[in-house]
PDB file of C-alpha atoms in Angstrom:
ATOM      1  CA  SER A 276     -17.069  -2.571  40.213  1.00 91.00           C
ATOM      2  CA  LEU A 277     -17.905   1.095  39.745  1.00 92.00           C
ATOM      3  CA  LYS A 278     -18.836   3.211  36.744  1.00 91.00           C
ATOM      4  CA  LEU A 279     -18.906   7.006  36.986  1.00 90.00           C
ATOM      5  CA  ASP A 280     -20.807   9.126  34.457  1.00 89.00           C
ATOM      6  CA  LEU A 281     -19.518  12.673  34.850  1.00 87.00           C
ATOM      7  CA  ASN A 282     -22.385  14.097  32.764  1.00 85.00           C
ATOM      8  CA  HIS A 283     -25.269  12.297  34.456  1.00 85.00           C
ATOM      9  CA  TYR A 284     -26.440  15.583  35.980  1.00 86.00           C
ATOM     10  CA  ASP A 285     -26.720  18.904  34.170  1.00 84.00           C
ATOM     11  CA  ASP A 286     -24.227  20.547  36.514  1.00 83.00           C
ATOM     12  CA  GLY A 287     -21.691  17.726  36.317  1.00 77.00           C
ATOM     13  CA  PRO A 288     -17.993  18.434  35.795  1.00 81.00           C
ATOM     14  CA  GLY A 289     -18.191  17.370  32.133  1.00 81.00           C
ATOM     15  CA  ASP A 290     -14.886  15.554  32.165  1.00 83.00           C
ATOM     16  CA  VAL A 291     -11.839  14.724  34.255  1.00 85.00           C
ATOM     17  CA  LEU A 292      -8.563  14.795  32.325  1.00 85.00           C
ATOM     18  CA  GLY A 293     -10.554  14.440  29.113  1.00 86.00           C
ATOM     19  CA  LEU A 294     -12.610  11.431  30.253  1.00 88.00           C
ATOM     20  CA  LYS A 295     -16.410  11.720  30.373  1.00 88.00           C
ATOM     21  CA  LYS A 296     -16.812   8.317  32.039  1.00 89.00           C
ATOM     22  CA  ILE A 297     -14.650   6.352  34.455  1.00 91.00           C
ATOM     23  CA  THR A 298     -14.873   2.563  34.616  1.00 93.00           C
ATOM     24  CA  LEU A 299     -13.318   0.799  37.610  1.00 96.00           C
ATOM     25  CA  ASN A 300     -13.365  -2.998  37.452  1.00 95.00           C
ATOM     26  CA  ALA A 301     -12.981  -4.979  40.681  1.00 95.00           C
ATOM     27  CA  MET A 302     -11.116  -7.907  39.026  1.00 94.00           C
ATOM     28  CA  ASN A 303     -12.858 -10.354  41.379  1.00 90.00           C
ATOM     29  CA  GLU A 304     -12.181 -13.358  39.120  1.00 86.00           C
ATOM     30  CA  ASP A 305      -8.711 -12.268  38.028  1.00 90.00           C
ATOM     31  CA  TYR A 306      -6.255 -13.344  40.707  1.00 90.00           C
ATOM     32  CA  SER A 307      -3.327 -11.946  38.712  1.00 93.00           C
ATOM     33  CA  MET A 308      -5.112  -8.577  38.420  1.00 94.00           C
ATOM     34  CA  MET A 309      -3.351  -8.157  35.049  1.00 95.00           C
ATOM     35  CA  HIS A 310      -5.719  -9.682  32.467  1.00 94.00           C
ATOM     36  CA  GLU A 311      -7.262  -6.440  31.247  1.00 95.00           C
ATOM     37  CA  ARG A 312      -4.031  -4.430  31.105  1.00 96.00           C
ATOM     38  CA  VAL A 313      -2.185  -7.123  29.146  1.00 97.00           C
ATOM     39  CA  ALA A 314      -5.027  -8.102  26.798  1.00 96.00           C
ATOM     40  CA  TYR A 315      -6.008  -4.551  25.862  1.00 97.00           C
ATOM     41  CA  ARG A 316      -2.364  -3.662  25.285  1.00 97.00           C
ATOM     42  CA  MET A 317      -1.933  -6.593  22.885  1.00 98.00           C
ATOM     43  CA  PHE A 318      -5.012  -5.522  20.934  1.00 98.00           C
ATOM     44  CA  ARG A 319      -3.712  -1.949  20.720  1.00 98.00           C
ATOM     45  CA  GLU A 320      -0.232  -3.001  19.631  1.00 98.00           C
ATOM     46  CA  ALA A 321      -1.786  -5.116  16.871  1.00 98.00           C
ATOM     47  CA  GLY A 322      -3.590  -2.020  15.589  1.00 98.00           C
ATOM     48  CA  VAL A 323      -7.058  -2.956  16.849  1.00 98.00           C
ATOM     49  CA  PRO A 324      -8.955  -0.019  18.407  1.00 98.00           C
ATOM     50  CA  ALA A 325      -9.017  -0.870  22.110  1.00 97.00           C
ATOM     51  CA  ALA A 326      -9.255   0.793  25.496  1.00 96.00           C
ATOM     52  CA  ARG A 327      -6.324   1.955  27.554  1.00 96.00           C
ATOM     53  CA  SER A 328      -6.106   0.349  30.989  1.00 96.00           C
ATOM     54  CA  THR A 329      -4.139   0.882  34.163  1.00 96.00           C
ATOM     55  CA  HIS A 330      -4.522   0.241  37.889  1.00 97.00           C
ATOM     56  CA  ALA A 331      -6.152   2.546  40.425  1.00 96.00           C
ATOM     57  CA  LEU A 332      -6.185   2.681  44.211  1.00 97.00           C
ATOM     58  CA  VAL A 333      -9.769   3.622  45.057  1.00 96.00           C
ATOM     59  CA  TYR A 334     -10.835   5.505  48.174  1.00 95.00           C
ATOM     60  CA  LEU A 335     -14.428   6.277  49.138  1.00 92.00           C
ATOM     61  CA  ASN A 336     -14.856   9.064  51.681  1.00 95.00           C
ATOM     62  CA  ASP A 337     -11.166   8.786  52.551  1.00 95.00           C
ATOM     63  CA  GLU A 338     -11.486   5.052  53.258  1.00 97.00           C
ATOM     64  CA  TYR A 339      -9.420   2.666  51.148  1.00 97.00           C
ATOM     65  CA  TYR A 340     -11.786   0.580  49.017  1.00 94.00           C
ATOM     66  CA  GLY A 341      -9.361  -1.560  47.006  1.00 95.00           C
ATOM     67  CA  LEU A 342      -7.249  -2.057  43.891  1.00 96.00           C
ATOM     68  CA  PHE A 343      -9.192  -1.717  40.645  1.00 97.00           C
ATOM     69  CA  ALA A 344      -8.532  -1.865  36.921  1.00 97.00           C
ATOM     70  CA  HIS A 345      -9.166   1.599  35.492  1.00 96.00           C
ATOM     71  CA  VAL A 346     -10.423   0.818  31.972  1.00 95.00           C
ATOM     72  CA  GLU A 347     -11.105   3.475  29.366  1.00 94.00           C
ATOM     73  CA  SER A 348     -14.790   3.578  28.483  1.00 92.00           C
ATOM     74  CA  VAL A 349     -15.713   2.863  24.875  1.00 94.00           C
ATOM     75  CA  ASP A 350     -17.297   6.159  23.866  1.00 92.00           C
ATOM     76  CA  ASP A 351     -16.761   9.020  21.420  1.00 92.00           C
ATOM     77  CA  VAL A 352     -13.681  10.131  23.370  1.00 92.00           C
ATOM     78  CA  MET A 353     -11.963   6.788  22.783  1.00 95.00           C
ATOM     79  CA  ILE A 354     -13.295   6.607  19.210  1.00 96.00           C
ATOM     80  CA  GLY A 355     -11.738  10.001  18.515  1.00 95.00           C
ATOM     81  CA  ARG A 356      -8.272   8.656  19.343  1.00 95.00           C
ATOM     82  CA  TRP A 357      -8.551   5.914  16.708  1.00 97.00           C
ATOM     83  CA  PHE A 358     -10.672   7.394  13.922  1.00 98.00           C
ATOM     84  CA  GLU A 359     -10.635  10.713  12.082  1.00 96.00           C
ATOM     85  CA  ASP A 360     -14.397  11.034  12.481  1.00 97.00           C
ATOM     86  CA  ASP A 361     -15.937  10.213  15.880  1.00 96.00           C
ATOM     87  CA  SER A 362     -19.517  11.023  14.830  1.00 97.00           C
ATOM     88  CA  GLY A 363     -20.378   7.517  13.582  1.00 97.00           C
ATOM     89  CA  SER A 364     -22.767   5.046  15.163  1.00 98.00           C
ATOM     90  CA  LEU A 365     -21.309   2.910  17.962  1.00 98.00           C
ATOM     91  CA  PHE A 366     -23.132  -0.264  18.966  1.00 98.00           C
ATOM     92  CA  GLU A 367     -22.550  -2.766  21.748  1.00 96.00           C
ATOM     93  CA  GLN A 368     -23.227  -6.280  20.440  1.00 96.00           C
ATOM     94  CA  HIS A 369     -25.116  -8.308  23.018  1.00 93.00           C
ATOM     95  CA  ASP A 370     -26.122 -11.975  22.492  1.00 91.00           C
ATOM     96  CA  ALA A 371     -26.577 -11.358  18.785  1.00 94.00           C
ATOM     97  CA  ASP A 372     -25.339 -12.129  15.288  1.00 96.00           C
ATOM     98  CA  TYR A 373     -25.969 -10.739  11.823  1.00 97.00           C
ATOM     99  CA  TYR A 374     -29.606 -11.579  11.259  1.00 97.00           C
ATOM    100  CA  THR A 375     -32.276  -8.963  10.576  1.00 95.00           C
ATOM    101  CA  ASP A 376     -34.212  -9.638  13.781  1.00 96.00           C
ATOM    102  CA  TYR A 377     -31.059  -8.893  15.775  1.00 97.00           C
ATOM    103  CA  VAL A 378     -29.520  -5.953  13.930  1.00 97.00           C
ATOM    104  CA  GLN A 379     -32.783  -4.006  13.950  1.00 97.00           C
ATOM    105  CA  ASP A 380     -33.354  -4.504  17.677  1.00 96.00           C
ATOM    106  CA  ASN A 381     -31.655  -2.191  20.175  1.00 96.00           C
ATOM    107  CA  THR A 382     -31.733  -5.027  22.720  1.00 95.00           C
ATOM    108  CA  TYR A 383     -29.087  -6.910  20.733  1.00 96.00           C
ATOM    109  CA  PHE A 384     -27.149  -4.152  18.981  1.00 97.00           C
ATOM    110  CA  GLN A 385     -27.406  -1.427  21.606  1.00 97.00           C
ATOM    111  CA  LEU A 386     -26.733   2.119  20.405  1.00 97.00           C
ATOM    112  CA  GLU A 387     -24.007   3.744  22.529  1.00 95.00           C
ATOM    113  CA  GLU A 388     -22.978   6.803  20.510  1.00 95.00           C
ATOM    114  CA  GLY A 389     -24.090   8.654  17.375  1.00 96.00           C
ATOM    115  CA  GLU A 390     -27.280   8.291  15.352  1.00 97.00           C
ATOM    116  CA  ASP A 391     -29.300   5.086  15.385  1.00 97.00           C
ATOM    117  CA  ASN A 392     -28.397   4.269  11.783  1.00 96.00           C
ATOM    118  CA  ARG A 393     -28.404   0.507  11.208  1.00 97.00           C
ATOM    119  CA  ASP A 394     -28.025   0.537   7.431  1.00 97.00           C
ATOM    120  CA  GLU A 395     -24.487  -0.916   7.463  1.00 97.00           C
ATOM    121  CA  LEU A 396     -25.430  -3.586  10.018  1.00 98.00           C
ATOM    122  CA  GLN A 397     -28.394  -4.589   7.847  1.00 98.00           C
ATOM    123  CA  ALA A 398     -26.347  -4.548   4.643  1.00 98.00           C
ATOM    124  CA  LEU A 399     -23.763  -6.808   6.283  1.00 98.00           C
ATOM    125  CA  ALA A 400     -26.482  -9.169   7.487  1.00 98.00           C
ATOM    126  CA  ASP A 401     -27.905  -9.315   3.961  1.00 98.00           C
ATOM    127  CA  ASP A 402     -24.471 -10.140   2.495  1.00 98.00           C
ATOM    128  CA  LEU A 403     -23.752 -12.840   5.073  1.00 98.00           C
ATOM    129  CA  ALA A 404     -27.005 -14.559   4.148  1.00 97.00           C
ATOM    130  CA  GLY A 405     -25.116 -15.705   1.059  1.00 96.00           C
ATOM    131  CA  SER A 406     -22.116 -18.012   1.100  1.00 95.00           C
ATOM    132  CA  GLY A 407     -18.608 -18.501  -0.215  1.00 96.00           C
ATOM    133  CA  ALA A 408     -16.404 -15.976  -1.984  1.00 97.00           C
ATOM    134  CA  ALA A 409     -19.343 -13.898  -3.198  1.00 97.00           C
ATOM    135  CA  ALA A 410     -20.568 -13.325   0.358  1.00 97.00           C
ATOM    136  CA  VAL A 411     -17.089 -12.483   1.675  1.00 97.00           C
ATOM    137  CA  GLU A 412     -16.431 -10.029  -1.155  1.00 97.00           C
ATOM    138  CA  ALA A 413     -19.818  -8.358  -0.756  1.00 98.00           C
ATOM    139  CA  ALA A 414     -19.424  -8.174   3.013  1.00 98.00           C
ATOM    140  CA  GLY A 415     -16.082  -6.401   2.510  1.00 97.00           C
ATOM    141  CA  GLU A 416     -18.024  -3.333   1.393  1.00 97.00           C
ATOM    142  CA  HIS A 417     -19.458  -3.066   4.910  1.00 98.00           C
ATOM    143  CA  ILE A 418     -17.026  -4.766   7.321  1.00 98.00           C
ATOM    144  CA  ASN A 419     -13.317  -4.005   7.423  1.00 98.00           C
ATOM    145  CA  TRP A 420     -12.026  -7.565   7.103  1.00 98.00           C
ATOM    146  CA  GLU A 421      -8.462  -6.675   8.132  1.00 97.00           C
ATOM    147  CA  ASN A 422      -9.732  -5.194  11.378  1.00 98.00           C
ATOM    148  CA  PHE A 423     -12.053  -8.120  12.118  1.00 98.00           C
ATOM    149  CA  ILE A 424      -9.501 -10.835  11.365  1.00 96.00           C
ATOM    150  CA  THR A 425      -6.836  -9.098  13.482  1.00 97.00           C
ATOM    151  CA  TYR A 426      -9.365  -8.642  16.295  1.00 97.00           C
ATOM    152  CA  TRP A 427     -10.261 -12.351  16.030  1.00 94.00           C
ATOM    153  CA  ALA A 428      -6.608 -13.455  15.930  1.00 93.00           C
ATOM    154  CA  VAL A 429      -5.496 -11.390  18.932  1.00 95.00           C
ATOM    155  CA  GLY A 430      -8.558 -12.579  20.837  1.00 92.00           C
ATOM    156  CA  ALA A 431      -7.490 -16.176  20.254  1.00 89.00           C
ATOM    157  CA  VAL A 432      -3.931 -15.457  21.426  1.00 90.00           C
ATOM    158  CA  VAL A 433      -5.067 -13.836  24.685  1.00 92.00           C
ATOM    159  CA  MET A 434      -7.812 -16.461  25.129  1.00 89.00           C
ATOM    160  CA  ASN A 435     -10.601 -13.886  25.011  1.00 90.00           C
ATOM    161  CA  PHE A 436     -13.300 -16.420  24.194  1.00 88.00           C
ATOM    162  CA  ASP A 437     -16.251 -14.851  26.001  1.00 87.00           C
ATOM    163  CA  THR A 438     -16.854 -12.586  23.035  1.00 91.00           C
ATOM    164  CA  TYR A 439     -17.794 -12.543  19.357  1.00 94.00           C
ATOM    165  CA  PRO A 440     -17.153 -14.578  17.213  1.00 94.00           C
ATOM    166  CA  TYR A 441     -16.986 -17.300  19.923  1.00 90.00           C
ATOM    167  CA  HIS A 442     -19.904 -15.965  21.927  1.00 84.00           C
ATOM    168  CA  SER A 443     -22.171 -13.143  20.900  1.00 74.00           C
ATOM    169  CA  ASP A 444     -21.373 -10.299  23.260  1.00 77.00           C
ATOM    170  CA  ASP A 445     -18.597  -8.324  25.003  1.00 84.00           C
ATOM    171  CA  CYS A 446     -17.642  -6.233  21.977  1.00 94.00           C
ATOM    172  CA  HIS A 447     -18.484  -3.002  20.206  1.00 97.00           C
ATOM    173  CA  VAL A 448     -19.004  -2.293  16.511  1.00 98.00           C
ATOM    174  CA  TYR A 449     -18.280   1.188  15.142  1.00 98.00           C
ATOM    175  CA  HIS A 450     -19.407   2.535  11.784  1.00 98.00           C
ATOM    176  CA  ASP A 451     -16.627   4.816  10.559  1.00 98.00           C
ATOM    177  CA  PRO A 452     -18.125   7.552   8.348  1.00 97.00           C
ATOM    178  CA  THR A 453     -14.759   8.082   6.631  1.00 97.00           C
ATOM    179  CA  THR A 454     -14.406   4.559   5.251  1.00 97.00           C
ATOM    180  CA  ASP A 455     -18.130   3.698   5.446  1.00 97.00           C
ATOM    181  CA  GLN A 456     -17.178   0.388   7.080  1.00 98.00           C
ATOM    182  CA  LEU A 457     -17.751  -1.375  10.400  1.00 98.00           C
ATOM    183  CA  TYR A 458     -14.877  -1.964  12.831  1.00 98.00           C
ATOM    184  CA  TYR A 459     -14.697  -4.288  15.843  1.00 98.00           C
ATOM    185  CA  ILE A 460     -13.592  -3.024  19.251  1.00 98.00           C
ATOM    186  CA  PRO A 461     -12.930  -5.493  22.107  1.00 96.00           C
ATOM    187  CA  HIS A 462     -14.738  -4.987  25.381  1.00 91.00           C
ATOM    188  CA  GLY A 463     -14.945  -6.906  28.654  1.00 88.00           C
ATOM    189  CA  VAL A 464     -11.632  -8.765  28.338  1.00 91.00           C
ATOM    190  CA  ASP A 465     -11.489  -9.577  32.062  1.00 88.00           C
ATOM    191  CA  GLU A 466     -11.937 -13.266  31.245  1.00 86.00           C
ATOM    192  CA  SER A 467      -8.867 -13.390  28.989  1.00 90.00           C
ATOM    193  CA  PHE A 468      -6.118 -15.883  29.905  1.00 88.00           C
ATOM    194  CA  TYR A 469      -8.838 -17.776  31.729  1.00 77.00           C
ATOM    195  CA  TYR A 470     -10.171 -20.771  29.820  1.00 68.00           C
ATOM    196  CA  GLU A 471      -8.420 -24.104  30.185  1.00 66.00           C
ATOM    197  CA  ASN A 472     -10.694 -25.700  27.585  1.00 64.00           C
ATOM    198  CA  TYR A 473      -8.504 -25.753  24.486  1.00 61.00           C
ATOM    199  CA  TYR A 474     -11.509 -26.552  22.332  1.00 62.00           C
ATOM    200  CA  TYR A 475     -11.879 -22.792  21.974  1.00 61.00           C
ATOM    201  CA  HIS A 476      -8.502 -22.607  20.217  1.00 65.00           C
ATOM    202  CA  MET A 477      -9.943 -24.603  17.320  1.00 70.00           C
ATOM    203  CA  GLU A 478     -10.916 -22.171  14.583  1.00 74.00           C
ATOM    204  CA  ASP A 479     -14.255 -23.865  13.935  1.00 78.00           C
ATOM    205  CA  SER A 480     -15.334 -23.186  17.521  1.00 85.00           C
ATOM    206  CA  ALA A 481     -15.901 -19.562  16.463  1.00 90.00           C
ATOM    207  CA  GLY A 482     -19.501 -19.893  15.336  1.00 90.00           C
ATOM    208  CA  GLY A 483     -20.242 -16.248  14.549  1.00 94.00           C
ATOM    209  CA  LEU A 484     -21.406 -15.614  10.989  1.00 96.00           C
ATOM    210  CA  LEU A 485     -18.407 -13.445  10.120  1.00 97.00           C
ATOM    211  CA  ALA A 486     -16.004 -16.213  11.159  1.00 96.00           C
ATOM    212  CA  TYR A 487     -18.136 -18.896   9.523  1.00 95.00           C
ATOM    213  CA  ARG A 488     -18.194 -17.147   6.143  1.00 97.00           C
ATOM    214  CA  CYS A 489     -14.468 -16.335   6.350  1.00 96.00           C
ATOM    215  CA  ARG A 490     -13.637 -20.031   6.805  1.00 94.00           C
ATOM    216  CA  GLU A 491     -15.484 -20.816   3.570  1.00 95.00           C
ATOM    217  CA  VAL A 492     -12.904 -18.874   1.541  1.00 96.00           C
ATOM    218  CA  ASP A 493      -9.266 -19.989   1.498  1.00 95.00           C
ATOM    219  CA  ALA A 494      -7.836 -16.485   1.149  1.00 94.00           C
ATOM    220  CA  CYS A 495      -9.860 -15.183   4.096  1.00 94.00           C
ATOM    221  CA  ARG A 496      -9.177 -18.261   6.232  1.00 91.00           C
ATOM    222  CA  ASP A 497      -5.436 -18.099   5.541  1.00 90.00           C
TER     223      ASP A 497
END
């Protein structure tokens, strides 16, 4: 796979057709070579902020290199297509959940765009330390539940289980300054339509704190 940063050097081109970065995935484990295009499209059509994806024939020095998935990078350019304000903090969640030791550590919630403001992440972690309806209601001040539940539901349909809330990575979290809430953005969906283990389809296999607290409340679980 290849990733091109068009602003890595001071005299870089800045952008190509509005894109500051170009991500080309080799699809080595996807024999259909369609997982990313289909999965991202389903997220987008459900209203979940998600990357655009297409195919690309890649040549290096005029030599054909192969067929790749051209996936839109999750950055302020993509954020600007989904949100009125693209100046918020964008984090990539990596092997982490909503505990103080994780949300305050850039190793686990890695800052990708905007200021390193972790107040909403910490507030959400504090709320999820509670339980039941009180925790879900309090968390709703900081997480957009509609976005998260739709993100979770579409992920289950496309079998995107190598991500939060099943595992603790392969996703982004954006703090929207307009609503002052956190929104989930899928990332790394190349392993969608992949797992034959139907255990993952069981709702209680999603062990992330957001899913765990949601299951405690009938209205949220429904």
